[in-house]
Amino acid sequence: MGIKGFQGTSLLDFPGRIASLVFWGGCNLTCPFCHNPALVLAPEDYPDLDPDDLLADLDARKSFIDGIVVSGGEPTLDSSLPAFLEQVKALGLAVKLDTNGLAPQVVDKLIDRQLVDYLAIDLKTSPERYPELHVGDVSVDRLLQTLHLCTQAQVKLEYRTTCVPGWVDEGDIHKLGALISGAPLWVLQQFHPAHSLCETARETMPYPPERIQAFADHASSYVKQVIVRGI
C-alpha cells in the first residue's frame, strides 16, 4: 500500500476544477475488469512516494490547482490517509476521493472530519455478485453501510458504474438504482478492455453506445442526474 504515483493535473475527475491526481497501491477487490491492475496485483513493485515530498510539491502547485483526486487501488486501506488529507486541507486544497465503498468506517471518519469535499463511489455490479470480484471475502454489508451514511453526508457525491458486459445489464442497473434512489448523480462509464486485469475481460467487446444510453434511461428513474462518460 502507500502512495504510488503522482500525475500532473486534470480537469476530468474533479468537475469544474483543476486537480492533481494521487494514486494509492493495494486493493480489497480484484475485479477482472480493473483498469489499474498493476496497482492492485503488485503494488510492492512500485516505490512509495514520500508524503512530505508530495505535500511540498502540492504546496508549490496550489497557485494553479484547486485540489487533489485521491484514487487507486483503494486509498481507504491506508491507515495514514486521514493524516495525509489533513495536511492537504491545511494547504487550502479541496479533496476528491475515489473509493469502492467497502470501508465505511474510514469514509465516515473522513466526512466527519471534513477531509473530503467530493466523494465518488464505484458500484461494480449487483450486490449479490460482489463476492465474485475478489479471491478473498467481500462484505457487501460494508458497501450498504457506506451507501446509507452517504444519504446524510454533507459532501458532493457521485456514484459511478462501468458498464462491463457480463457484469452490468439492465437488471443490474435496476438493482443498483434501487439502492441509491434519490442520489444526486450516477455516472455510467464505457468499458475500455485494453488494460483489464484478466485476459477474459481484455477480450470482452464493449457495449455499443446506444446500449449504454438505454442503461442511462433506466438509471434516470432512480437518481436526480445521470451522466454517460467515454462513448
GROMACS .gro file of C-alpha atoms in nm:
model
  231
    1MET     CA    1   0.000   0.000   0.000
    2GLY     CA    2   0.107   0.364   0.026
    3ILE     CA    3   0.124   0.648  -0.225
    4LYS     CA    4   0.245   0.504  -0.552
    5GLY     CA    5   0.205   0.775  -0.810
    6PHE     CA    6   0.152   1.144  -0.863
    7GLN     CA    7   0.035   1.261  -1.202
    8GLY     CA    8   0.020   1.620  -1.323
    9THR     CA    9  -0.314   1.793  -1.336
   10SER     CA   10  -0.655   1.703  -1.469
   11LEU     CA   11  -0.998   1.852  -1.528
   12LEU     CA   12  -1.159   1.514  -1.584
   13ASP     CA   13  -1.206   1.372  -1.236
   14PHE     CA   14  -1.285   1.683  -1.032
   15PRO     CA   15  -1.579   1.854  -1.202
   16GLY     CA   16  -1.518   2.222  -1.262
   17ARG     CA   17  -1.173   2.221  -1.106
   18ILE     CA   18  -0.810   2.159  -1.190
   19ALA     CA   19  -0.674   1.882  -0.970
   20SER     CA   20  -0.358   1.681  -0.920
   21LEU     CA   21  -0.403   1.303  -0.922
   22VAL     CA   22  -0.258   1.093  -0.641
   23PHE     CA   23  -0.264   0.713  -0.662
   24TRP     CA   24  -0.255   0.453  -0.384
   25GLY     CA   25  -0.147   0.092  -0.428
   26GLY     CA   26  -0.332  -0.214  -0.299
   27CYS     CA   27  -0.700  -0.303  -0.312
   28ASN     CA   28  -0.955  -0.520  -0.133
   29LEU     CA   29  -1.103  -0.625  -0.468
   30THR     CA   30  -0.951  -0.790  -0.774
   31CYS     CA   31  -1.214  -0.701  -1.031
   32PRO     CA   32  -1.147  -0.882  -1.359
   33PHE     CA   33  -1.216  -0.559  -1.547
   34CYS     CA   34  -0.997  -0.336  -1.324
   35HIS     CA   35  -0.819  -0.071  -1.533
   36ASN     CA   36  -0.527  -0.025  -1.289
   37PRO     CA   37  -0.422  -0.389  -1.238
   38ALA     CA   38  -0.058  -0.314  -1.157
   39LEU     CA   39  -0.161  -0.112  -0.853
   40VAL     CA   40  -0.384  -0.399  -0.739
   41LEU     CA   41  -0.176  -0.709  -0.810
   42ALA     CA   42   0.178  -0.590  -0.743
   43PRO     CA   43   0.187  -0.257  -0.557
   44GLU     CA   44   0.517  -0.360  -0.398
   45ASP     CA   45   0.679  -0.329  -0.743
   46TYR     CA   46   0.633   0.046  -0.721
   47PRO     CA   47   0.824   0.257  -0.468
   48ASP     CA   48   0.625   0.455  -0.217
   49LEU     CA   49   0.637   0.830  -0.260
   50ASP     CA   50   0.749   1.030   0.042
   51PRO     CA   51   0.437   1.213   0.172
   52ASP     CA   52   0.643   1.517   0.276
   53ASP     CA   53   0.788   1.549  -0.074
   54LEU     CA   54   0.443   1.513  -0.225
   55LEU     CA   55   0.296   1.776   0.007
   56ALA     CA   56   0.580   2.014  -0.081
   57ASP     CA   57   0.502   1.960  -0.450
   58LEU     CA   58   0.132   2.024  -0.391
   59ASP     CA   59   0.219   2.338  -0.198
   60ALA     CA   60   0.422   2.460  -0.495
   61ARG     CA   61   0.128   2.388  -0.730
   62LYS     CA   62  -0.151   2.538  -0.521
   63SER     CA   63  -0.148   2.867  -0.709
   64PHE     CA   64  -0.288   2.689  -1.017
   65ILE     CA   65  -0.466   2.379  -0.883
   66ASP     CA   66  -0.786   2.365  -0.681
   67GLY     CA   67  -0.741   2.028  -0.518
   68ILE     CA   68  -0.637   1.665  -0.547
   69VAL     CA   69  -0.806   1.347  -0.661
   70VAL     CA   70  -0.715   1.052  -0.439
   71SER     CA   71  -0.752   0.727  -0.633
   72GLY     CA   72  -0.601   0.381  -0.662
   73GLY     CA   73  -0.605   0.092  -0.599
   74GLU     CA   74  -0.811   0.161  -0.289
   75PRO     CA   75  -0.691   0.457  -0.078
   76THR     CA   76  -0.907   0.376   0.225
   77LEU     CA   77  -0.690   0.074   0.306
   78ASP     CA   78  -0.403   0.301   0.416
   79SER     CA   79  -0.430   0.399   0.783
   80SER     CA   80  -0.222   0.711   0.715
   81LEU     CA   81  -0.479   0.853   0.470
   82PRO     CA   82  -0.665   1.078   0.720
   83ALA     CA   83  -0.343   1.237   0.845
   84PHE     CA   84  -0.226   1.296   0.488
   85LEU     CA   85  -0.557   1.457   0.392
   86GLU     CA   86  -0.543   1.682   0.698
   87GLN     CA   87  -0.218   1.820   0.563
   88VAL     CA   88  -0.365   1.859   0.215
   89LYS     CA   89  -0.661   2.053   0.357
   90ALA     CA   90  -0.420   2.270   0.556
   91LEU     CA   91  -0.278   2.380   0.220
   92GLY     CA   92  -0.623   2.508   0.128
   93LEU     CA   93  -0.682   2.238  -0.133
   94ALA     CA   94  -1.006   2.050  -0.194
   95VAL     CA   95  -1.012   1.668  -0.188
   96LYS     CA   96  -1.198   1.424  -0.411
   97LEU     CA   97  -1.187   1.059  -0.303
   98ASP     CA   98  -1.242   0.766  -0.538
   99THR     CA   99  -1.341   0.454  -0.342
  100ASN     CA  100  -1.519   0.122  -0.377
  101GLY     CA  101  -1.709   0.195  -0.057
  102LEU     CA  102  -1.601  -0.119   0.130
  103ALA     CA  103  -1.450   0.071   0.424
  104PRO     CA  104  -1.748   0.261   0.570
  105GLN     CA  105  -1.569   0.343   0.895
  106VAL     CA  106  -1.295   0.524   0.700
  107VAL     CA  107  -1.539   0.708   0.476
  108ASP     CA  108  -1.741   0.811   0.781
  109LYS     CA  109  -1.428   0.943   0.957
  110LEU     CA  110  -1.318   1.144   0.655
  111ILE     CA  111  -1.662   1.300   0.616
  112ASP     CA  112  -1.696   1.372   0.988
  113ARG     CA  113  -1.355   1.543   0.997
  114GLN     CA  114  -1.436   1.738   0.680
  115LEU     CA  115  -1.139   1.590   0.497
  116VAL     CA  116  -1.322   1.514   0.174
  117ASP     CA  117  -1.519   1.756  -0.044
  118TYR     CA  118  -1.624   1.526  -0.326
  119LEU     CA  119  -1.690   1.154  -0.292
  120ALA     CA  120  -1.705   0.917  -0.591
  121ILE     CA  121  -1.819   0.564  -0.510
  122ASP     CA  122  -1.786   0.284  -0.762
  123LEU     CA  123  -2.079   0.047  -0.794
  124LYS     CA  124  -1.933  -0.255  -0.971
  125THR     CA  125  -2.229  -0.485  -1.025
  126SER     CA  126  -2.533  -0.618  -0.838
  127PRO     CA  127  -2.456  -0.656  -0.464
  128GLU     CA  128  -2.505  -1.033  -0.467
  129ARG     CA  129  -2.222  -1.066  -0.719
  130TYR     CA  130  -1.961  -0.875  -0.518
  131PRO     CA  131  -1.807  -1.198  -0.378
  132GLU     CA  132  -1.711  -1.281  -0.740
  133LEU     CA  133  -1.494  -0.968  -0.752
  134HIS     CA  134  -1.221  -1.095  -0.520
  135VAL     CA  135  -1.028  -1.407  -0.426
  136GLY     CA  136  -1.096  -1.332  -0.057
  137ASP     CA  137  -1.406  -1.246   0.142
  138VAL     CA  138  -1.610  -0.942   0.039
  139SER     CA  139  -1.859  -0.792   0.283
  140VAL     CA  140  -2.149  -0.648   0.087
  141ASP     CA  141  -2.286  -0.517   0.418
  142ARG     CA  142  -1.994  -0.273   0.429
  143LEU     CA  143  -2.091  -0.134   0.092
  144LEU     CA  144  -2.450  -0.097   0.209
  145GLN     CA  145  -2.330   0.084   0.523
  146THR     CA  146  -2.140   0.331   0.307
  147LEU     CA  147  -2.442   0.389   0.085
  148HIS     CA  148  -2.654   0.454   0.393
  149LEU     CA  149  -2.416   0.704   0.552
  150CYS     CA  150  -2.385   0.887   0.220
  151THR     CA  151  -2.756   0.966   0.226
  152GLN     CA  152  -2.676   1.209   0.510
  153ALA     CA  153  -2.328   1.319   0.404
  154GLN     CA  154  -2.268   1.690   0.355
  155VAL     CA  155  -2.031   1.642   0.061
  156LYS     CA  156  -2.071   1.641  -0.315
  157LEU     CA  157  -2.144   1.285  -0.418
  158GLU     CA  158  -2.145   1.074  -0.729
  159TYR     CA  159  -2.193   0.706  -0.787
  160ARG     CA  160  -2.038   0.554  -1.097
  161THR     CA  161  -2.070   0.225  -1.276
  162THR     CA  162  -1.852   0.095  -1.557
  163CYS     CA  163  -2.082  -0.089  -1.795
  164VAL     CA  164  -1.892  -0.415  -1.841
  165PRO     CA  165  -2.073  -0.684  -2.044
  166GLY     CA  166  -2.133  -0.988  -1.827
  167TRP     CA  167  -2.127  -0.777  -1.511
  168VAL     CA  168  -2.374  -0.496  -1.577
  169ASP     CA  169  -2.701  -0.524  -1.768
  170GLU     CA  170  -3.049  -0.373  -1.738
  171GLY     CA  171  -3.133  -0.588  -1.437
  172ASP     CA  172  -2.820  -0.477  -1.255
  173ILE     CA  173  -2.897  -0.112  -1.330
  174HIS     CA  174  -3.237  -0.153  -1.167
  175LYS     CA  175  -3.093  -0.331  -0.862
  176LEU     CA  176  -2.825  -0.067  -0.812
  177GLY     CA  177  -3.069   0.214  -0.881
  178ALA     CA  178  -3.297   0.091  -0.605
  179LEU     CA  179  -3.003   0.106  -0.362
  180ILE     CA  180  -2.914   0.468  -0.441
  181SER     CA  181  -3.261   0.603  -0.510
  182GLY     CA  182  -3.267   0.981  -0.477
  183ALA     CA  183  -2.890   1.021  -0.515
  184PRO     CA  184  -2.771   1.343  -0.684
  185LEU     CA  185  -2.561   1.187  -0.960
  186TRP     CA  186  -2.496   0.850  -1.120
  187VAL     CA  187  -2.225   0.826  -1.385
  188LEU     CA  188  -2.234   0.537  -1.632
  189GLN     CA  189  -1.896   0.475  -1.794
  190GLN     CA  190  -1.799   0.292  -2.110
  191PHE     CA  191  -1.579  -0.012  -2.058
  192HIS     CA  192  -1.236   0.001  -2.221
  193PRO     CA  193  -1.092  -0.352  -2.216
  194ALA     CA  194  -0.730  -0.299  -2.322
  195HIS     CA  195  -0.567  -0.282  -1.978
  196SER     CA  196  -0.807  -0.501  -1.780
  197LEU     CA  197  -0.676  -0.725  -1.504
  198CYS     CA  198  -0.797  -1.054  -1.656
  199GLU     CA  199  -0.748  -1.183  -2.008
  200THR     CA  200  -1.117  -1.266  -2.044
  201ALA     CA  201  -1.203  -0.904  -1.971
  202ARG     CA  202  -0.940  -0.782  -2.218
  203GLU     CA  203  -1.114  -0.990  -2.483
  204THR     CA  204  -1.463  -0.862  -2.397
  205MET     CA  205  -1.632  -0.642  -2.657
  206PRO     CA  206  -1.771  -0.321  -2.501
  207TYR     CA  207  -2.138  -0.237  -2.528
  208PRO     CA  208  -2.237  -0.017  -2.823
  209PRO     CA  209  -2.312   0.344  -2.723
  210GLU     CA  210  -2.686   0.304  -2.774
  211ARG     CA  211  -2.698   0.020  -2.520
  212ILE     CA  212  -2.529   0.234  -2.257
  213GLN     CA  213  -2.766   0.519  -2.335
  214ALA     CA  214  -3.052   0.275  -2.276
  215PHE     CA  215  -2.896   0.192  -1.936
  216ALA     CA  216  -2.886   0.566  -1.865
  217ASP     CA  217  -3.255   0.596  -1.947
  218HIS     CA  218  -3.332   0.324  -1.691
  219ALA     CA  219  -3.098   0.482  -1.434
  220SER     CA  220  -3.262   0.822  -1.468
  221SER     CA  221  -3.576   0.692  -1.298
  222TYR     CA  222  -3.380   0.645  -0.973
  223VAL     CA  223  -3.147   0.945  -0.937
  224LYS     CA  224  -3.156   1.319  -0.999
  225GLN     CA  225  -2.897   1.323  -1.275
  226VAL     CA  226  -2.732   1.063  -1.499
  227ILE     CA  227  -2.414   1.129  -1.698
  228VAL     CA  228  -2.264   0.896  -1.958
  229ARG     CA  229  -1.885   0.906  -1.999
  230GLY     CA  230  -1.648   0.753  -2.251
  231ILE     CA  231  -1.870   0.695  -2.555
   0.00000   0.00000   0.00000
